[in-house]
Coordinates of C-alpha atoms in Angstrom, one line a residue:
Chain A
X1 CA 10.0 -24.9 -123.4
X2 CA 13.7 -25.8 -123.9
X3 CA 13.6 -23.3 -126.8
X4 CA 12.2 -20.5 -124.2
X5 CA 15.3 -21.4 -121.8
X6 CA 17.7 -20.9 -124.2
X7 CA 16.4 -17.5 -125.5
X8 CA 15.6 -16.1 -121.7
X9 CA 17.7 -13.2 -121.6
X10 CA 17.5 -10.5 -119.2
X11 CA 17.9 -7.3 -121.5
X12 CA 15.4 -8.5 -123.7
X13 CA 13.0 -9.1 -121.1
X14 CA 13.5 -5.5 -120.1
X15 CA 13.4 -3.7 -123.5
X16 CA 9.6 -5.7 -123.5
X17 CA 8.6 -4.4 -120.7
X18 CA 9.9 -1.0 -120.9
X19 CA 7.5 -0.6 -123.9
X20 CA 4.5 -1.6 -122.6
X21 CA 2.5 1.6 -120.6
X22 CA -1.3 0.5 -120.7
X23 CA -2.1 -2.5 -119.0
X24 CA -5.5 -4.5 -118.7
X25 CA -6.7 -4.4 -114.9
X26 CA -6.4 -7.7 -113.9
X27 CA -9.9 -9.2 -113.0
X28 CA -8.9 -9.9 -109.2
X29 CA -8.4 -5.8 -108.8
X30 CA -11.6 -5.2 -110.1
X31 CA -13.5 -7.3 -107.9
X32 CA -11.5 -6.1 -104.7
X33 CA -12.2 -2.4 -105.7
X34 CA -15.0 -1.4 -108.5
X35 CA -15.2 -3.2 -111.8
X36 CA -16.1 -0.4 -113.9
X37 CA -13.4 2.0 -113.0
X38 CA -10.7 1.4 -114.9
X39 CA -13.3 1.1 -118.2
X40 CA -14.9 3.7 -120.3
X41 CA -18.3 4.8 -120.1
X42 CA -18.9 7.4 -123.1
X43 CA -16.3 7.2 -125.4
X44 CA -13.7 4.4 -125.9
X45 CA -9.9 4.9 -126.7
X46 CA -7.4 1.9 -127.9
X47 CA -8.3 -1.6 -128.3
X48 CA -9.5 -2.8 -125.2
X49 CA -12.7 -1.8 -125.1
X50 CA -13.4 -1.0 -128.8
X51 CA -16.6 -1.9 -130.1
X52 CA -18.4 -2.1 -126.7
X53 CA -22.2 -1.9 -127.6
X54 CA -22.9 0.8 -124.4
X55 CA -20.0 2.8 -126.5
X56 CA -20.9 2.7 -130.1
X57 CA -22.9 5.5 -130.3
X58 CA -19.6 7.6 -130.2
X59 CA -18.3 5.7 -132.9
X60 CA -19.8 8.0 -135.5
X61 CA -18.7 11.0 -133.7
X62 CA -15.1 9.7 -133.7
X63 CA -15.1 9.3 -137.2
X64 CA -16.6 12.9 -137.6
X65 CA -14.0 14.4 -136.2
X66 CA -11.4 12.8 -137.8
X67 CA -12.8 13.6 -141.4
X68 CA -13.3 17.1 -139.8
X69 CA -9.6 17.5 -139.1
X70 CA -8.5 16.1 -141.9
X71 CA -10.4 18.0 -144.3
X72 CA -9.1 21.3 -142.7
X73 CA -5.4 20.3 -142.0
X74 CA -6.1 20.1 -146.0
X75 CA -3.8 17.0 -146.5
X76 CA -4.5 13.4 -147.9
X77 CA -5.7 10.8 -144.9
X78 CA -2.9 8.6 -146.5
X79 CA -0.5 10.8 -145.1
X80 CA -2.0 10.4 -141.6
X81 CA -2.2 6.4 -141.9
X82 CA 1.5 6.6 -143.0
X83 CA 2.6 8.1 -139.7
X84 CA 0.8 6.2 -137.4
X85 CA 2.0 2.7 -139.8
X86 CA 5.4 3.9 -139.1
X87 CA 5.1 3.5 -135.6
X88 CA 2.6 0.7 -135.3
X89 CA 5.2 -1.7 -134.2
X90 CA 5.8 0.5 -130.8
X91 CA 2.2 1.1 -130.6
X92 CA 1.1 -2.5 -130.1
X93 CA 4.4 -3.3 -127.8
X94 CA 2.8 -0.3 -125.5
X95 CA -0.7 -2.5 -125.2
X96 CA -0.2 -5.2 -123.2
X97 CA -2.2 -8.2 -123.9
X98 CA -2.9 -7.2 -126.4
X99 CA -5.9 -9.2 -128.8
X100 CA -4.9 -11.2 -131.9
X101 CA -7.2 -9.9 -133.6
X102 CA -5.5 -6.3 -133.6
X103 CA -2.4 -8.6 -134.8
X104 CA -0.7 -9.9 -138.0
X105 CA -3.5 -9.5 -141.2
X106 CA -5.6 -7.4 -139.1
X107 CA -2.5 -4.9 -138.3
X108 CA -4.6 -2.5 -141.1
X109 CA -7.9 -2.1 -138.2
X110 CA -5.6 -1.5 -135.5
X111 CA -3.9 1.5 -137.3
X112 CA -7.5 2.8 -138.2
X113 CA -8.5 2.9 -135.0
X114 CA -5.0 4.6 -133.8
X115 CA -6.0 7.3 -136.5
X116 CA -9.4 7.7 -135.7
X117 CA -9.2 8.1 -131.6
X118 CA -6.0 10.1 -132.2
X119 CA -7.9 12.4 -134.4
X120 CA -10.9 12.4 -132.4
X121 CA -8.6 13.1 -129.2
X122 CA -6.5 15.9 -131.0
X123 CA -10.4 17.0 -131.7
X124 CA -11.9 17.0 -128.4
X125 CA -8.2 18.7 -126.7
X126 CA -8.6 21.7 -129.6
X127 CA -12.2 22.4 -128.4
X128 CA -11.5 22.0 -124.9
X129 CA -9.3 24.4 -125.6
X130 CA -11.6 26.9 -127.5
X131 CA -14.1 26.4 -125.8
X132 CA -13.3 26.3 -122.4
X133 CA -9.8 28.3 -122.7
X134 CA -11.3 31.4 -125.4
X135 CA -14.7 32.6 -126.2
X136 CA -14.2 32.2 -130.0
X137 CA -17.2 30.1 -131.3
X138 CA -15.7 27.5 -133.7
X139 CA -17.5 27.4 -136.9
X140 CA -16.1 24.2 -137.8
X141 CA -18.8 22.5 -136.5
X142 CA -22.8 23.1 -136.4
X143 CA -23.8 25.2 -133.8
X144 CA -26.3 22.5 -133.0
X145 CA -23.8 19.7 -133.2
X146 CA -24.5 17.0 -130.7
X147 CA -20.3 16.3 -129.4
X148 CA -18.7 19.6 -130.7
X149 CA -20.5 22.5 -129.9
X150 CA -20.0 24.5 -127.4
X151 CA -23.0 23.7 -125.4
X152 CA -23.3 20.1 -125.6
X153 CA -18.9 19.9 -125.1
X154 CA -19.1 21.5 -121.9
X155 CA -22.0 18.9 -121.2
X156 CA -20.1 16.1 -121.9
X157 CA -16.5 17.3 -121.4
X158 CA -16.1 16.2 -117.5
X159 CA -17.3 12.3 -119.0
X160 CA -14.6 12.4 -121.5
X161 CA -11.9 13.2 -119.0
X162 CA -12.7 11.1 -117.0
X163 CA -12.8 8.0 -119.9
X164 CA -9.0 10.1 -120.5
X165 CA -7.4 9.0 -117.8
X166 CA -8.9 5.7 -117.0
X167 CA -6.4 3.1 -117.2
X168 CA -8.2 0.3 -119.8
X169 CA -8.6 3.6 -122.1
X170 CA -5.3 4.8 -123.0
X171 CA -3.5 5.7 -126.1
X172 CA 0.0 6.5 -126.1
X173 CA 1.1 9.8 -127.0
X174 CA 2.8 8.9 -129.8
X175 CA -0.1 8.6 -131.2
X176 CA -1.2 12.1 -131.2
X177 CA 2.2 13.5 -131.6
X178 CA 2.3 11.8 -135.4
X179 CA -0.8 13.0 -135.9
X180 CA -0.3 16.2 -134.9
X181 CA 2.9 16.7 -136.9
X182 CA 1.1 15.8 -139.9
X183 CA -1.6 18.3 -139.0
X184 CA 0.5 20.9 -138.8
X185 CA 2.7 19.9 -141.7
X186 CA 6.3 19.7 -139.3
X187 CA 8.2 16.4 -138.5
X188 CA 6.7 15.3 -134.9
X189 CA 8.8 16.4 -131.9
X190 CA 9.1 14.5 -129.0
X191 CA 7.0 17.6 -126.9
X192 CA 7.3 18.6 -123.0
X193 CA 3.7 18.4 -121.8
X194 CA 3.9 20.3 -119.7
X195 CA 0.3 21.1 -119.4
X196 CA -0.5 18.8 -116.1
X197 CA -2.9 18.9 -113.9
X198 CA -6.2 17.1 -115.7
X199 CA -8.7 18.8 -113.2
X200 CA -7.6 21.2 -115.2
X201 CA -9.6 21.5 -118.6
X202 CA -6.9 19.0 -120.1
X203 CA -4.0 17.3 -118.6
X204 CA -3.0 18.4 -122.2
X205 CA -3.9 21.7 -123.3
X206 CA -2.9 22.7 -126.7
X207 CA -3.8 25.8 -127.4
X208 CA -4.0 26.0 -131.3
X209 CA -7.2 27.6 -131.9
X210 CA -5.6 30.0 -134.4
X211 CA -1.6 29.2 -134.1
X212 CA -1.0 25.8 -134.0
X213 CA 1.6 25.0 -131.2
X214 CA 1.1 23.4 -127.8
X215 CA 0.6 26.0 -125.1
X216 CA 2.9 24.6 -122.2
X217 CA 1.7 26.2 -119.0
X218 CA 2.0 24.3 -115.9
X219 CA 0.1 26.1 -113.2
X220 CA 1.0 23.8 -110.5
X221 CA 4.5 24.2 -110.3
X222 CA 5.2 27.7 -111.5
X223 CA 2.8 30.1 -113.0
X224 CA 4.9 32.8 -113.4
X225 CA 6.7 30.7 -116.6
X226 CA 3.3 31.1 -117.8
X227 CA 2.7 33.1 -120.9
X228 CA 0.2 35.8 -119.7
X229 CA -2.3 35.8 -121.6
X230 CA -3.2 31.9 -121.6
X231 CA -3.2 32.4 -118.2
X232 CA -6.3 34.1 -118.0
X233 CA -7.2 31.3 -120.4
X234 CA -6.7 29.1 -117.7
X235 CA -8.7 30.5 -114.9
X236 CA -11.4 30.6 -117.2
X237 CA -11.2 27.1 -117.9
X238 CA -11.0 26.2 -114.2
X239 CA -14.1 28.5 -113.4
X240 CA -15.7 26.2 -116.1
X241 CA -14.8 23.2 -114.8
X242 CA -15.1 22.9 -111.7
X243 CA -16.3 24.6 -108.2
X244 CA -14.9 26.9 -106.3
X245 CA -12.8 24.5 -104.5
X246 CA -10.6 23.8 -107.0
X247 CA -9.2 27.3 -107.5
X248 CA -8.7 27.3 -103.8
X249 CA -7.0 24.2 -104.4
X250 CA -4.8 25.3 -106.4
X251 CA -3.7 28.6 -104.2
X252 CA -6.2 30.7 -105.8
X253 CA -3.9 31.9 -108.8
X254 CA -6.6 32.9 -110.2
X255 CA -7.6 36.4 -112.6
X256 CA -10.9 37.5 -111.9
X257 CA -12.2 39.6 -114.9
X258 CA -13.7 42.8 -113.3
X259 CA -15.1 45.9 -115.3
X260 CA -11.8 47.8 -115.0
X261 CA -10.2 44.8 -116.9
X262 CA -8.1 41.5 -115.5
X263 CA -7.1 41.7 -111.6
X264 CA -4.8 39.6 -110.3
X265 CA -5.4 37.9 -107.6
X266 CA -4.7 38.5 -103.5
X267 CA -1.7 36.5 -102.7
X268 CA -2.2 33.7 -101.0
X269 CA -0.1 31.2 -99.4
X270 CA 2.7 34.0 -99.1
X271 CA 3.1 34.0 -103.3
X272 CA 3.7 36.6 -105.2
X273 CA 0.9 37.8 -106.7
X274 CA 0.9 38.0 -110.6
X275 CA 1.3 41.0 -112.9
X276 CA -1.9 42.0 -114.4
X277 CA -2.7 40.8 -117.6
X278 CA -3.5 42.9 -120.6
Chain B
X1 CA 14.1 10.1 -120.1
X2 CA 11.3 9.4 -122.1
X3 CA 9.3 8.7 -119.2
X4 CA 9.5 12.0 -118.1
X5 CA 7.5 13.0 -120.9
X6 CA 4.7 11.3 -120.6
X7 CA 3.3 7.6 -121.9
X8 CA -0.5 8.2 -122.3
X9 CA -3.1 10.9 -120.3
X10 CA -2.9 9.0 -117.1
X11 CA 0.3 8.8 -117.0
X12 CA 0.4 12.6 -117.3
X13 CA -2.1 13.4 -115.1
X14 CA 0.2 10.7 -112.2
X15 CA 3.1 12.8 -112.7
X16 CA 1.0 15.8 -111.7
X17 CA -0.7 14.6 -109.1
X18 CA 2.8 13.4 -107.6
X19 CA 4.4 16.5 -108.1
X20 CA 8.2 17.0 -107.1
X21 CA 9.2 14.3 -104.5
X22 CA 11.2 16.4 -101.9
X23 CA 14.6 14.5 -101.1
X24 CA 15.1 12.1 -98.4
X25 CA 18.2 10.7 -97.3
X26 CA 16.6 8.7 -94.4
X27 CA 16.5 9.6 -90.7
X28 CA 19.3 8.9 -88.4
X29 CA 17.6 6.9 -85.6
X30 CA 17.5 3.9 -87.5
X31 CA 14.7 1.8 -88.9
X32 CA 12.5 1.8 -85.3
X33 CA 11.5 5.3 -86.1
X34 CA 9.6 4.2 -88.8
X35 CA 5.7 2.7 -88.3
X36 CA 3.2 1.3 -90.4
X37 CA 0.5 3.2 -88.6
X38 CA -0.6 6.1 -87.0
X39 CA -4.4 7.2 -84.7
X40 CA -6.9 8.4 -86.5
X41 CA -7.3 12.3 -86.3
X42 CA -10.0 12.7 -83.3
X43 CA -7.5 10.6 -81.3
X44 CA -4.4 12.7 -82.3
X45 CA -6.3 15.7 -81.4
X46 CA -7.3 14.0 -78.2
X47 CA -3.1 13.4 -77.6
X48 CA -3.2 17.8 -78.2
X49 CA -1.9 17.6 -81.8
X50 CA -3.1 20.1 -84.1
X51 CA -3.5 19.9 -87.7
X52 CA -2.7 22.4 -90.2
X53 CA -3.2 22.9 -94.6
X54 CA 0.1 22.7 -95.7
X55 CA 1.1 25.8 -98.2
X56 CA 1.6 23.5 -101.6
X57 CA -1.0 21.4 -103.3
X58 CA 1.9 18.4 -103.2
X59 CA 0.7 15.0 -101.7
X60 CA 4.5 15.0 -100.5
X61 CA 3.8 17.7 -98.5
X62 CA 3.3 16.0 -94.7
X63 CA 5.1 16.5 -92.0
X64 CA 5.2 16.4 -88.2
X65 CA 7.0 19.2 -86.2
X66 CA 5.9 20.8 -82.6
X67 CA 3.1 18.9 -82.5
X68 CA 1.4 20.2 -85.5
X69 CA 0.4 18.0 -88.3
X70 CA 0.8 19.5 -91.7
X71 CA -1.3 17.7 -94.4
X72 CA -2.5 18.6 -98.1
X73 CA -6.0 19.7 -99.1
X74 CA -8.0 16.6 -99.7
X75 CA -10.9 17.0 -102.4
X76 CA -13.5 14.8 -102.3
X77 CA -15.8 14.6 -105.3
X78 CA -17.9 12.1 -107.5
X79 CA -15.0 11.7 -109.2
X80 CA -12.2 11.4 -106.8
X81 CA -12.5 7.5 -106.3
X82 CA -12.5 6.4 -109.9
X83 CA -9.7 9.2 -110.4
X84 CA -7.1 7.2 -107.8
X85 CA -8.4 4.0 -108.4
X86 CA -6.5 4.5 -111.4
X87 CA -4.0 6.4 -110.5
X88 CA -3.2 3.6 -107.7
X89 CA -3.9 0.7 -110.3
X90 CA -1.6 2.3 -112.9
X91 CA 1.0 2.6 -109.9
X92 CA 0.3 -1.4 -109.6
X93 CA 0.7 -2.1 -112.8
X94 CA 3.3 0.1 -113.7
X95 CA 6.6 -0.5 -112.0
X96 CA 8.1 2.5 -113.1
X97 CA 5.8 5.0 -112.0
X98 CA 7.1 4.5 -108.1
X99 CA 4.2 4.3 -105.9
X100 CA 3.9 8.0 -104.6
X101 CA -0.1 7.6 -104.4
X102 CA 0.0 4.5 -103.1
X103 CA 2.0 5.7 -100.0
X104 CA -0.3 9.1 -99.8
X105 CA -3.4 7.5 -99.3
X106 CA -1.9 5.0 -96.8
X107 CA -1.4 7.6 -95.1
X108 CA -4.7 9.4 -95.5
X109 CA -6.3 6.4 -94.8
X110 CA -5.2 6.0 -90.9
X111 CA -6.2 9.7 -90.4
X112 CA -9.1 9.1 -91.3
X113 CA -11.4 6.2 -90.0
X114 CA -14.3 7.5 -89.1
X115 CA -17.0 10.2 -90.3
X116 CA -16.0 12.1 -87.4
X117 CA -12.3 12.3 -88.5
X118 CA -13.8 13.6 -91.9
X119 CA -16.1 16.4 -89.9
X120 CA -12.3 17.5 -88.1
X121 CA -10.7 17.8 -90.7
X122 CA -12.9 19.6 -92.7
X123 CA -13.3 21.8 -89.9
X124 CA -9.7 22.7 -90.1
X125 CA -9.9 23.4 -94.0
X126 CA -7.8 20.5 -94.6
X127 CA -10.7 18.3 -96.4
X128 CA -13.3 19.6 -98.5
X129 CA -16.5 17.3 -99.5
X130 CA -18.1 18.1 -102.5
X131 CA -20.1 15.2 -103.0
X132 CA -22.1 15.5 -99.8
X133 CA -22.1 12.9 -97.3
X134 CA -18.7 12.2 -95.3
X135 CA -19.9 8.4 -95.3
X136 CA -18.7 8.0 -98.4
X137 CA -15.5 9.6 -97.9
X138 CA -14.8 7.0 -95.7
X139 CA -16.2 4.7 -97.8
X140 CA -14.0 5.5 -100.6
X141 CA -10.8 4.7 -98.2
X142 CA -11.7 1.8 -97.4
X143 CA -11.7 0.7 -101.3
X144 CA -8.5 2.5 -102.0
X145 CA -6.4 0.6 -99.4
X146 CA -6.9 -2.2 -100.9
X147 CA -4.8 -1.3 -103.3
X148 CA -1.8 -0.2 -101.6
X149 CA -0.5 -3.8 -100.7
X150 CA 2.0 -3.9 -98.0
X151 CA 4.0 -0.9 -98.9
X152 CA 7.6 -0.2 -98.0
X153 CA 7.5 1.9 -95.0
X154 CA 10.6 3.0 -94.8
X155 CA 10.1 6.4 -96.4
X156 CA 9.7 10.1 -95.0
X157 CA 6.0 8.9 -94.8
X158 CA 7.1 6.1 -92.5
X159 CA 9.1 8.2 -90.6
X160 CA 6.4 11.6 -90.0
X161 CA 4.3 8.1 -88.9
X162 CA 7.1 7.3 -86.2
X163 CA 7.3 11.1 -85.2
X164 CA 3.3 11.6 -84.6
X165 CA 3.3 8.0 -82.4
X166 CA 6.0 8.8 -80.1
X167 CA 4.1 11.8 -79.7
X168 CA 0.9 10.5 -78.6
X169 CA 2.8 7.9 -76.3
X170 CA 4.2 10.7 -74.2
X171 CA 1.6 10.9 -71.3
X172 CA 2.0 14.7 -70.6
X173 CA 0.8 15.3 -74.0
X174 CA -2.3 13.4 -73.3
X175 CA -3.1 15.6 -69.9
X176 CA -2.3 18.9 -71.3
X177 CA -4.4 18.5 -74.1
X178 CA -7.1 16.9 -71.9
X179 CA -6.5 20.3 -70.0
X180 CA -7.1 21.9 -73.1
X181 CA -10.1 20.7 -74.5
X182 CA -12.3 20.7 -71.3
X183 CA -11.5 24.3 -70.0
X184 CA -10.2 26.2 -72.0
X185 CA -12.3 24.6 -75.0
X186 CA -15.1 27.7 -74.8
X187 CA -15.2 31.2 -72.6
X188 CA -17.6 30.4 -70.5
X189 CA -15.7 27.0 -68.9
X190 CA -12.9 28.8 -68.8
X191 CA -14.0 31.7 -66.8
X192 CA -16.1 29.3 -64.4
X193 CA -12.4 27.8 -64.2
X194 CA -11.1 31.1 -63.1
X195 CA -14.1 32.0 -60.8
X196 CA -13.5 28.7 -58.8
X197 CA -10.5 29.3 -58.4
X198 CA -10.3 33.0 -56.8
X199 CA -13.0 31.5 -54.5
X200 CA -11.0 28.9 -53.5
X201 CA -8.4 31.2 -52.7
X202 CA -10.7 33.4 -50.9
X203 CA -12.2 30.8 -48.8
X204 CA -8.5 30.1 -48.4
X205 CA -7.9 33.5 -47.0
X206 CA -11.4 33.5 -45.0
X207 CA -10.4 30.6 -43.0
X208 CA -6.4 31.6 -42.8
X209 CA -7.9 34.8 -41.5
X210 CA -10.4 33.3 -39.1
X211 CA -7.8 31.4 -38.0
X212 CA -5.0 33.6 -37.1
X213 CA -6.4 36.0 -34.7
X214 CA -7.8 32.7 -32.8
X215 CA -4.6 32.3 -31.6
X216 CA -2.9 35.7 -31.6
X217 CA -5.3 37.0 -29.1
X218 CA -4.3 34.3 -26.6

């Protein structure tokens, strides 16, 4: 105790807790609102709930993908461990309370599972964005696969986004942007997502079916920034997703595709309407 | 900085459902303006405010001004509760990420208490149910707010809270829309309205007219 007085120090206390991002929902929350909100039901992401027998089944899958992406990034999985072991110190600051037995000796299983949902994450975005953002069919993956194709991902997409962004379930960014940097072969960049909006069909759209960049549209705030032809992407994703209500929600920015090509939609809410795509 | 660009997917998916927080320098009345509650919507309508969609999507976007009530489109859907249970607990959690959802659905919350508050404002396009019943709209509320502590109420939220209460205290405001919603709330009362009154005056006239020549010819 008289050792913890003496080292108590303000900016160190703050560097600590300016790390840390994903928290555990303390039990007393989840009893005043709904246990099982803040926890995943499908797929799990981080430590927290890893290894949860109702999530297991996905395990497989996870692992799938990553050998999938690895195989056609065509570079060693050493290289992908490396970048995630680079930065394993920051990852386990971001988790807080976090288990021991992610910890010291067992610092190897904590980095394997930081490459295996990362992968499986930069997996599931890339579809999401094939599948729901282009009409290209993806012949990466069996056409009767159970996760990947196209029928059985728009299935299950709207349970996976919903695991993304619950709060138990999170894995920091870095995360994906190492991975992603070794995917592509390019020293990771600190990127703008500005890809919001997770009704969307990702909070995080990358759009690197054939080139391999992150797409940044931001429909929300300004469309017209918007390259135009992801646009259309976009609408297409949102008449995917969800009902009707959601392009109203969003001012109706939407392209309808008619026979005499893409119309732009009536202005609504006093906005410009858009320039037609091509 | 780095915050700005995002920690994890919920985190990303907060900073768009905040959206741009408009500026506020604070009103200059002083603190009294400010309240912690406001009537729930079929009593404001009662006091003859009306309610309007505000043009942007942003939860920032409330404000009261000539007696109209601008809000936000609120979705409801399956998902909607677990979406700001986490949104809320991450705000909890998170000291960093300000508490912009917190505040919103405080707000949201007094408006509506009932099912019947749901059924008005859905009737005025401001709240659309796509999960069915409005029970469990209000439902969903009443988990939510226990999440939002005792939050600081000296914001714009605070104040547009102040500004629709000194409203409804005005008793003028009350009559008129009393006026309002029993005659001129359909056609048919309102012409009865009208008819009574031209009879009125033409008994008026009848008796004025009986009356007069009564005495004249004496």
């Amino acid at each position: 105790m008289e050792k913890m007085i003496e080292q108590a120090n303000p900016s160190v206390e703050r560097v600590r807790w300016n790390q840390r991002s994903i928290y555990r929902v303390p039990e007393f929350i989840k009893k005043m609102t709904r246990s099982d909100a803040y926890r995943p039901q499908f797929v799990s992401l981080g430590p927290y709930h890893h290894g949860e027998p109702h999530l297991l089944a996905m395990e497989e899958h996870k692992r799938r993908a990553l050998v999938h992406l690895v195989k056609r990034a065509g570079k060693p999985l050493a290289e992908f461990v490396a970048a995630i072991e680079q930065v394993v110190d920051e990852l386990q600051a971001a988790y807080g309370d976090l288990d021991d037995k992610w910890r010291g000796t067992n610092r190897s299983s904590f980095v394997e599972m930081m490459v295996t949902d990362g992968c499986f994450l930069l997996e599931s975005i890339r579809m999401a964005s094939i599948i729901l953002l282009t009409d290209e069919i993806d012949d990466d993956y069996a056409a009767n696969d159970p996760i990947f194709s196209k029928r059985s991902f728009l299935t299950l997409w709207l349970t996976m986004r919903n695991d993304m962004i619950a709060m138990e379930n999170q894995l920091p960014l870095v995360v994906l942007e190492r991975l992603f940097a070794v995917q592509c072969g390019r020293p990771p960049v600190r990127t703008l997502y500005l890809v919001r909006n997770m009704n969307l069909c990702s909070c995080y759209a990358m759009c690197h079916s054939k080139q391999q960049f992150f797409v940044p549209f931001n429909i929300r705030d300004s469309w017209i920034k918007i390259q135009q032809n992801s646009l259309f992407y976009v609408a297409r994703a949102l008449l995917y997703i969800r009902s009707v209500f959601s392009i109203e929600r969003w001012g109706g920015q939407l392209f309808c595709a008619t026979s005499s090509g893409v119309q732009p939609p009536r202005g609504r809410h006093g906005k410009q309407p858009g320039p037609p795509l091509p | 900085m780095e915050n700005n660009l995002g920690l994890h997917f919920l985190d990303i998916y907060h900073q768009s459902y905040c959206g741009t927080r408009p500026h506020w320098q604070g009103s200059d009345s002083g603190r009294s303006e400010y309240e912690r509650r406001t009537p729930c919507a079929v009593v404001l309508s009662e006091a003859g405010i009306k309610f309007k969609k505000s043009d942007t999507d942003n939860i920032h976007d409330i404000d009261f001004q000539n007696g109209v009530l601008t809000m936000p489109l609120f979705g409801f859907g399956d998902e909607t509760e677990m979406e700001l249970l986490n949104l809320m607990a991450f705000e909890w959690l998170h000291p960093d990420a300000g508490g912009d959802v917190v505040e919103y659905i405080d707000f949201v919350d007094k408006i509506i208490e009932s099912e019947k508050d749901v059924a008005l404002l859905s009737s005025k396009g401001m709240f659309v149910n796509m999960s069915g019943s409005d029970k469990k709209a209000v439902q969903m509320f009443n988990t939510l707010t226990k999440l939002t502590g005792s939050i600081n109420e000296d914001n714009r939220l605070g104040h547009v809270k102040g500004k629709v209460n000194a409203h409804c205290r005005k008793r003028r405001n009350k009559w008129r829309a009393n006026f309002v919603n029993t005659y001129l709330s359909n056609p048919w009362v309102f012409i009865s309205l009208v008819a009574a009154i031209v009879l009125l005056v033409a008994t008026l006239l009848q008796t004025i007219y009986t009356i007069v020549p009564f005495y004249t010819k004496g």
